[in-house]
Amino acid sequence: MPADSLRDAAFCDVLNRELVCALGCTEPIAVAYAAALASQTLGCEPDHMDVACSGNIIKNVKSVVVPHTGGLRGIPAAAAAGIVAGDAEAQLEVLSGMTEAQSAAISPFLKAVPVEVRHADTPYIFDIQVTVFHGPDSAQVRLVGHHTNVVSVRRGGQVLLEREISEGSGSLTDRSCLTVEGIVAFADCLSTEDVEEVLEQQIRCNMAIAEEGLRHDYGANIGKTLLRGHEEDLSYRMRAYAAAASDARMNGCEMPVVINSGSGNQGITSSVPVIVCARATGRSHEELLRALAVANLVTIHLKTGIGRLSAYCGAVSAGCGAAAGLAYLQGGDYDTVAHTVVNTVAMDSGIICDGAKASCAAKIAAAVDAGLLGLAMYRSGNQFFGGDGIVKKGVENTIANVGRLARLGMAQTDKQIIQLMMES
């Protein structure tokens, strides 16, 4: 097979693996999935349970509303929802089939069944261990590395599944093939039929929740606040729609989103501004699909070096991806996309992740704004150069620096954020 065909097949595989549907914030949903699988393995409803999680899981579950729970937040609510109504076969849509009766049963379950939550002693940033008990019987499920990567299933003393733990990979695709130049070349020659199904689902789901966020009150209403008085300004609309989708998602909206790199907020941020712009400027459906391929792949490329979870806000990389997609949508070539990426990460790489919650929508708005400025800078003949802070000559070198900053440099910051959140 020619090299270009191998590249295209690899890039399509990355998109199909990373852009999947999820209902609710993905960390509490991962807890619900592990709990549902543990309960299924036990074979009955538990009479008590233990949930041990890495700090980043605690951080990302603490303040976000779990869908279908009547506004409940946190790890006990997520675990209870998985036990009472979870369909483990549905993975990240584990709660999508919940009935009203099951929803009403979650609060009584939490009152009757003790749920112990512990900060796990683990070297892994993403680690969820759910153990359920019924009398002398027990079952345990462990996820490591990403949201559906089951590495261990046990029932009592019997090992039903044991996989080697490899946090950065698990069942994820190899993304070492990704470069900005390769992504643009892929989009240029892409047969849109190869990505149409997954990208159309992203368009449909992520725009639906954005519109829901603008129709109703969710969280701090960042999207509605941005849009008020600026309804005809495209730059405001792009930011507002992306923020509104997060407003809804972080605050209990029971609509699915198509995620990117394990995150619904990143799936929203990388796609919604591009969709809003394409519709407002009369771009063809094919042009939109090509631009979304760029936006999503640039986001994934940045996140590969950063890691699934960190102290580095994922909206930053997704806002950068959105800007790359917008640059491509508007006729930009590789140089335009590359300089837009560099300009954007030079501006807002200091935004921290302090868990999933209402303020994520505001960070999304800021990240998209930085992306728009990064693109406008290049178009007006301005740019940041190698040696300007963390910027190095060449987009790939700058992306590598961002990954190093987020993964290594901000490790202690992450510990302090988690400690502060656990004290509050």
CSV table of N, CA and C in Angstrom, one decimal, residues 112-223:
chain,number,residue,atom,x,y,z
A,112,ALA,N,-29.0,3.9,51.5
A,112,ALA,CA,-29.0,2.5,52.1
A,112,ALA,C,-27.6,1.8,51.9
A,113,VAL,N,-26.9,2.2,50.9
A,113,VAL,CA,-25.6,1.5,50.6
A,113,VAL,C,-24.4,2.4,50.9
A,114,PRO,N,-23.6,2.0,51.8
A,114,PRO,CA,-22.4,2.8,52.0
A,114,PRO,C,-21.4,2.8,50.8
A,115,VAL,N,-20.9,4.0,50.4
A,115,VAL,CA,-20.0,4.1,49.4
A,115,VAL,C,-18.7,4.8,49.9
A,116,GLU,N,-17.7,4.1,50.1
A,116,GLU,CA,-16.4,4.7,50.6
A,116,GLU,C,-15.6,5.1,49.4
A,117,VAL,N,-15.2,6.4,49.4
A,117,VAL,CA,-14.3,6.9,48.3
A,117,VAL,C,-12.9,7.2,48.9
A,118,ARG,N,-11.9,6.7,48.2
A,118,ARG,CA,-10.6,6.9,48.6
A,118,ARG,C,-9.7,7.4,47.5
A,119,HIS,N,-8.7,8.2,47.9
A,119,HIS,CA,-7.6,8.6,47.0
A,119,HIS,C,-6.6,7.5,46.9
A,120,ALA,N,-6.6,6.9,45.7
A,120,ALA,CA,-5.8,5.7,45.5
A,120,ALA,C,-4.3,6.0,45.5
A,121,ASP,N,-3.6,5.1,46.1
A,121,ASP,CA,-2.1,5.2,46.1
A,121,ASP,C,-1.7,4.5,44.8
A,122,THR,N,-1.5,5.3,43.8
A,122,THR,CA,-1.3,4.7,42.4
A,122,THR,C,-0.3,5.6,41.7
A,123,PRO,N,0.6,5.1,40.8
A,123,PRO,CA,1.4,5.9,40.0
A,123,PRO,C,0.7,6.4,38.7
A,124,TYR,N,-0.5,6.0,38.5
A,124,TYR,CA,-1.2,6.3,37.3
A,124,TYR,C,-2.1,7.5,37.4
A,125,ILE,N,-2.0,8.4,36.5
A,125,ILE,CA,-2.9,9.6,36.5
A,125,ILE,C,-4.3,9.3,36.4
A,126,PHE,N,-4.6,8.3,35.5
A,126,PHE,CA,-6.0,7.9,35.3
A,126,PHE,C,-6.1,6.5,35.9
A,127,ASP,N,-6.8,6.3,37.0
A,127,ASP,CA,-7.0,5.0,37.7
A,127,ASP,C,-8.3,5.0,38.5
A,128,ILE,N,-9.1,4.1,38.1
A,128,ILE,CA,-10.4,3.9,38.8
A,128,ILE,C,-10.5,2.4,39.3
A,129,GLN,N,-10.7,2.2,40.6
A,129,GLN,CA,-10.9,0.8,41.1
A,129,GLN,C,-12.2,0.8,41.9
A,130,VAL,N,-13.1,0.0,41.4
A,130,VAL,CA,-14.4,-0.1,42.0
A,130,VAL,C,-14.6,-1.5,42.5
A,131,THR,N,-14.8,-1.6,43.8
A,131,THR,CA,-15.0,-2.9,44.5
A,131,THR,C,-16.4,-3.0,45.1
A,132,VAL,N,-17.2,-3.9,44.7
A,132,VAL,CA,-18.5,-4.1,45.3
A,132,VAL,C,-18.6,-5.3,46.1
A,133,PHE,N,-19.5,-5.3,47.2
A,133,PHE,CA,-19.6,-6.4,48.1
A,133,PHE,C,-21.1,-6.7,48.3
A,134,HIS,N,-21.3,-8.0,48.5
A,134,HIS,CA,-22.6,-8.5,48.9
A,134,HIS,C,-22.4,-9.6,49.9
A,135,GLY,N,-22.5,-9.3,51.2
A,135,GLY,CA,-22.1,-10.4,52.2
A,135,GLY,C,-20.7,-10.7,52.0
A,136,PRO,N,-20.4,-12.0,51.9
A,136,PRO,CA,-19.0,-12.4,51.8
A,136,PRO,C,-18.5,-12.4,50.3
A,137,ASP,N,-19.4,-12.1,49.4
A,137,ASP,CA,-19.0,-12.1,48.0
A,137,ASP,C,-18.5,-10.7,47.6
A,138,SER,N,-17.6,-10.6,46.6
A,138,SER,CA,-17.1,-9.3,46.1
A,138,SER,C,-16.7,-9.4,44.6
A,139,ALA,N,-16.6,-8.3,44.0
A,139,ALA,CA,-16.1,-8.2,42.6
A,139,ALA,C,-15.4,-6.8,42.5
A,140,GLN,N,-14.4,-6.8,41.7
A,140,GLN,CA,-13.6,-5.6,41.5
A,140,GLN,C,-13.3,-5.4,40.0
A,141,VAL,N,-13.4,-4.1,39.6
A,141,VAL,CA,-13.1,-3.7,38.2
A,141,VAL,C,-12.1,-2.5,38.3
A,142,ARG,N,-11.1,-2.6,37.5
A,142,ARG,CA,-10.1,-1.5,37.5
A,142,ARG,C,-9.9,-0.9,36.0
A,143,LEU,N,-10.0,0.4,35.9
A,143,LEU,CA,-9.7,1.1,34.6
A,143,LEU,C,-8.4,1.9,34.8
A,144,VAL,N,-7.5,1.8,33.9
A,144,VAL,CA,-6.3,2.6,33.9
A,144,VAL,C,-6.0,3.2,32.5
A,145,GLY,N,-5.6,4.4,32.5
A,145,GLY,CA,-5.1,5.0,31.3
A,145,GLY,C,-6.1,5.8,30.5
A,146,HIS,N,-7.3,5.2,30.3
A,146,HIS,CA,-8.4,6.0,29.7
A,146,HIS,C,-9.7,5.4,30.1
A,147,HIS,N,-10.8,6.0,29.6
A,147,HIS,CA,-12.1,5.8,30.2
A,147,HIS,C,-12.7,4.4,30.0
A,148,THR,N,-12.3,3.6,29.1
A,148,THR,CA,-12.9,2.3,28.9
A,148,THR,C,-11.8,1.2,28.9
A,149,ASN,N,-10.6,1.5,29.4
A,149,ASN,CA,-9.5,0.6,29.3
A,149,ASN,C,-9.5,-0.3,30.6
A,150,VAL,N,-10.3,-1.4,30.5
A,150,VAL,CA,-10.4,-2.3,31.7
A,150,VAL,C,-9.2,-3.2,31.7
A,151,VAL,N,-8.4,-3.0,32.8
A,151,VAL,CA,-7.2,-3.8,33.0
A,151,VAL,C,-7.4,-5.0,33.9
A,152,SER,N,-8.4,-5.0,34.7
A,152,SER,CA,-8.6,-6.1,35.7
A,152,SER,C,-10.1,-6.2,36.0
A,153,VAL,N,-10.5,-7.5,36.0
A,153,VAL,CA,-11.8,-7.9,36.5
A,153,VAL,C,-11.7,-9.1,37.4
A,154,ARG,N,-12.2,-9.0,38.6
A,154,ARG,CA,-12.1,-10.1,39.6
A,154,ARG,C,-13.4,-10.4,40.3
A,155,ARG,N,-13.6,-11.6,40.6
A,155,ARG,CA,-14.8,-12.0,41.4
A,155,ARG,C,-14.3,-12.8,42.6
A,156,GLY,N,-14.4,-12.3,43.8
A,156,GLY,CA,-13.8,-12.9,44.9
A,156,GLY,C,-12.3,-13.1,44.7
A,157,GLY,N,-11.8,-14.3,44.8
A,157,GLY,CA,-10.4,-14.6,44.6
A,157,GLY,C,-10.1,-15.0,43.2
A,158,GLN,N,-11.1,-15.0,42.3
A,158,GLN,CA,-10.9,-15.5,40.9
A,158,GLN,C,-10.6,-14.3,40.0
A,159,VAL,N,-9.5,-14.4,39.2
A,159,VAL,CA,-9.1,-13.4,38.2
A,159,VAL,C,-9.8,-13.7,36.9
A,160,LEU,N,-10.8,-12.9,36.5
A,160,LEU,CA,-11.5,-13.1,35.2
A,160,LEU,C,-10.8,-12.4,34.1
A,161,LEU,N,-10.1,-11.3,34.3
A,161,LEU,CA,-9.4,-10.6,33.3
A,161,LEU,C,-8.2,-9.9,33.9
A,162,GLU,N,-7.0,-9.9,33.3
A,162,GLU,CA,-5.9,-9.2,33.8
A,162,GLU,C,-5.1,-8.8,32.6
A,163,ARG,N,-4.9,-7.5,32.4
A,163,ARG,CA,-4.1,-7.0,31.2
A,163,ARG,C,-2.9,-6.2,31.8
A,164,GLU,N,-1.9,-6.2,31.0
A,164,GLU,CA,-0.7,-5.4,31.3
A,164,GLU,C,-1.1,-3.9,31.3
A,165,ILE,N,-0.7,-3.2,32.4
A,165,ILE,CA,-1.1,-1.8,32.5
A,165,ILE,C,-0.1,-1.0,31.7
A,166,SER,N,-0.6,-0.2,30.8
A,166,SER,CA,0.2,0.7,29.9
A,166,SER,C,-0.6,2.0,29.8
A,167,GLU,N,-0.3,2.9,30.7
A,167,GLU,CA,-1.2,4.0,30.8
A,167,GLU,C,-1.3,4.8,29.5
A,168,GLY,N,-0.4,5.2,28.8
A,168,GLY,CA,-0.5,6.0,27.7
A,168,GLY,C,-1.2,5.4,26.5
A,169,SER,N,-1.4,4.1,26.5
A,169,SER,CA,-1.8,3.5,25.3
A,169,SER,C,-3.1,2.7,25.5
A,170,GLY,N,-3.0,1.5,26.2
A,170,GLY,CA,-4.1,0.7,26.4
A,170,GLY,C,-4.6,0.3,25.0
A,171,SER,N,-5.9,0.5,24.8
A,171,SER,CA,-6.5,0.1,23.5
A,171,SER,C,-6.6,1.3,22.5
A,172,LEU,N,-5.8,2.4,22.9
A,172,LEU,CA,-5.8,3.6,22.0
A,172,LEU,C,-5.0,3.3,20.7
A,173,THR,N,-5.3,4.0,19.7
A,173,THR,CA,-4.5,3.8,18.4
A,173,THR,C,-3.2,4.5,18.6
A,174,ASP,N,-2.2,4.1,17.7
A,174,ASP,CA,-0.9,4.7,17.7
A,174,ASP,C,-1.1,6.1,17.0
A,175,ARG,N,-0.7,7.1,17.7
A,175,ARG,CA,-0.9,8.5,17.1
A,175,ARG,C,0.5,9.1,16.8
A,176,SER,N,1.5,8.3,16.9
A,176,SER,CA,2.8,8.9,16.6
A,176,SER,C,3.0,9.3,15.1
A,177,CYS,N,2.0,8.9,14.3
A,177,CYS,CA,2.0,9.3,12.9
A,177,CYS,C,1.6,10.7,12.7
A,178,LEU,N,1.0,11.4,13.7
A,178,LEU,CA,0.4,12.7,13.5
A,178,LEU,C,1.5,13.8,13.5
A,179,THR,N,1.4,14.6,12.4
A,179,THR,CA,2.1,15.9,12.4
A,179,THR,C,1.1,16.9,11.8
A,180,VAL,N,1.4,18.2,12.0
A,180,VAL,CA,0.5,19.2,11.4
A,180,VAL,C,0.6,19.1,9.9
A,181,GLU,N,1.7,19.0,9.3
A,181,GLU,CA,1.9,18.9,7.9
A,181,GLU,C,1.1,17.7,7.3
A,182,GLY,N,1.2,16.5,8.0
A,182,GLY,CA,0.5,15.4,7.6
A,182,GLY,C,-1.0,15.5,7.7
A,183,ILE,N,-1.4,16.2,8.7
A,183,ILE,CA,-2.9,16.4,8.9
A,183,ILE,C,-3.5,17.2,7.8
A,184,VAL,N,-2.8,18.3,7.4
A,184,VAL,CA,-3.2,19.2,6.3
A,184,VAL,C,-3.2,18.4,5.0
A,185,ALA,N,-2.2,17.6,4.8
A,185,ALA,CA,-2.1,16.8,3.5
A,185,ALA,C,-3.2,15.8,3.5
A,186,PHE,N,-3.5,15.2,4.6
A,186,PHE,CA,-4.6,14.3,4.7
A,186,PHE,C,-6.0,14.9,4.4
A,187,ALA,N,-6.2,16.1,4.9
A,187,ALA,CA,-7.5,16.8,4.7
A,187,ALA,C,-7.6,17.2,3.2
A,188,ASP,N,-6.4,17.6,2.6
A,188,ASP,CA,-6.5,18.0,1.2
A,188,ASP,C,-6.9,16.9,0.3
A,189,CYS,N,-6.5,15.7,0.5
A,189,CYS,CA,-6.9,14.6,-0.4
A,189,CYS,C,-7.9,13.6,0.2
A,190,LEU,N,-8.5,13.9,1.3
A,190,LEU,CA,-9.4,13.1,2.0
A,190,LEU,C,-10.6,12.7,1.1
A,191,SER,N,-10.9,11.4,1.1
A,191,SER,CA,-12.2,11.0,0.6
A,191,SER,C,-13.2,11.1,1.7
A,192,THR,N,-14.1,12.1,1.7
A,192,THR,CA,-14.9,12.4,2.8
A,192,THR,C,-15.8,11.3,3.2
A,193,GLU,N,-16.1,10.4,2.3
A,193,GLU,CA,-16.9,9.2,2.7
A,193,GLU,C,-16.3,8.4,3.8
A,194,ASP,N,-14.9,8.5,3.9
A,194,ASP,CA,-14.2,7.7,4.9
A,194,ASP,C,-14.5,8.2,6.3
A,195,VAL,N,-14.8,9.5,6.5
A,195,VAL,CA,-15.0,10.1,7.8
A,195,VAL,C,-16.4,10.7,8.0
A,196,GLU,N,-17.2,10.5,7.0
A,196,GLU,CA,-18.5,11.2,7.0
A,196,GLU,C,-19.4,10.8,8.2
A,197,GLU,N,-19.4,9.5,8.5
A,197,GLU,CA,-20.3,9.0,9.5
A,197,GLU,C,-19.9,9.5,10.9
A,198,VAL,N,-18.7,9.5,11.2
A,198,VAL,CA,-18.2,9.9,12.5
A,198,VAL,C,-18.3,11.4,12.7
A,199,LEU,N,-18.0,12.2,11.6
A,199,LEU,CA,-18.0,13.6,11.7
A,199,LEU,C,-19.5,14.2,11.6
A,200,GLU,N,-20.3,13.5,10.9
A,200,GLU,CA,-21.7,14.0,10.9
A,200,GLU,C,-22.4,13.7,12.3
A,201,GLN,N,-22.0,12.6,12.9
A,201,GLN,CA,-22.5,12.4,14.3
A,201,GLN,C,-22.0,13.5,15.2
A,202,GLN,N,-20.7,13.9,15.0
A,202,GLN,CA,-20.2,15.0,15.9
A,202,GLN,C,-21.0,16.3,15.6
A,203,ILE,N,-21.2,16.6,14.3
A,203,ILE,CA,-22.0,17.8,14.0
A,203,ILE,C,-23.4,17.8,14.6
A,204,ARG,N,-24.1,16.7,14.5
A,204,ARG,CA,-25.4,16.5,15.0
A,204,ARG,C,-25.5,16.6,16.5
A,205,CYS,N,-24.7,15.9,17.2
A,205,CYS,CA,-24.8,15.8,18.6
A,205,CYS,C,-24.3,17.1,19.3
A,206,ASN,N,-23.1,17.6,18.8
A,206,ASN,CA,-22.5,18.7,19.5
A,206,ASN,C,-23.2,20.0,19.3
A,207,MET,N,-23.8,20.2,18.1
A,207,MET,CA,-24.6,21.4,17.8
A,207,MET,C,-26.0,21.3,18.6
A,208,ALA,N,-26.5,20.1,18.7
A,208,ALA,CA,-27.8,20.0,19.5
A,208,ALA,C,-27.6,20.4,20.9
A,209,ILE,N,-26.5,20.0,21.6
A,209,ILE,CA,-26.3,20.4,23.0
A,209,ILE,C,-26.0,21.8,23.1
A,210,ALA,N,-25.3,22.4,22.1
A,210,ALA,CA,-25.0,23.8,22.1
A,210,ALA,C,-26.3,24.6,22.0
A,211,GLU,N,-27.2,24.2,21.2
A,211,GLU,CA,-28.5,24.9,21.0
A,211,GLU,C,-29.3,24.8,22.3
A,212,GLU,N,-29.2,23.6,22.9
A,212,GLU,CA,-29.9,23.4,24.2
A,212,GLU,C,-29.4,24.3,25.3
A,213,GLY,N,-28.0,24.5,25.3
A,213,GLY,CA,-27.4,25.3,26.3
A,213,GLY,C,-27.8,26.8,26.1
A,214,LEU,N,-28.1,27.2,24.9
A,214,LEU,CA,-28.6,28.6,24.6
A,214,LEU,C,-30.0,28.8,24.9
A,215,ARG,N,-30.8,27.7,24.9
A,215,ARG,CA,-32.3,27.8,25.1
A,215,ARG,C,-32.6,27.9,26.6
A,216,HIS,N,-31.8,27.2,27.4
A,216,HIS,CA,-32.2,27.1,28.8
A,216,HIS,C,-31.1,27.5,29.7
A,217,ASP,N,-31.4,27.6,31.0
A,217,ASP,CA,-30.4,28.0,32.0
A,217,ASP,C,-29.6,26.8,32.5
A,218,TYR,N,-28.3,26.8,32.3
A,218,TYR,CA,-27.4,25.8,32.8
A,218,TYR,C,-26.1,26.5,33.4
A,219,GLY,N,-25.8,26.1,34.6
A,219,GLY,CA,-24.6,26.6,35.2
A,219,GLY,C,-24.5,28.1,35.3
A,220,ALA,N,-23.4,28.6,34.9
A,220,ALA,CA,-23.2,30.1,34.9
A,220,ALA,C,-23.7,30.8,33.6
A,221,ASN,N,-24.3,30.0,32.7
A,221,ASN,CA,-24.8,30.6,31.4
A,221,ASN,C,-23.8,31.4,30.7
A,222,ILE,N,-22.6,30.9,30.5
A,222,ILE,CA,-21.5,31.6,29.8
A,222,ILE,C,-21.9,31.8,28.4
A,223,GLY,N,-22.4,30.8,27.7
A,223,GLY,CA,-22.8,31.0,26.3
A,223,GLY,C,-23.8,32.1,26.1
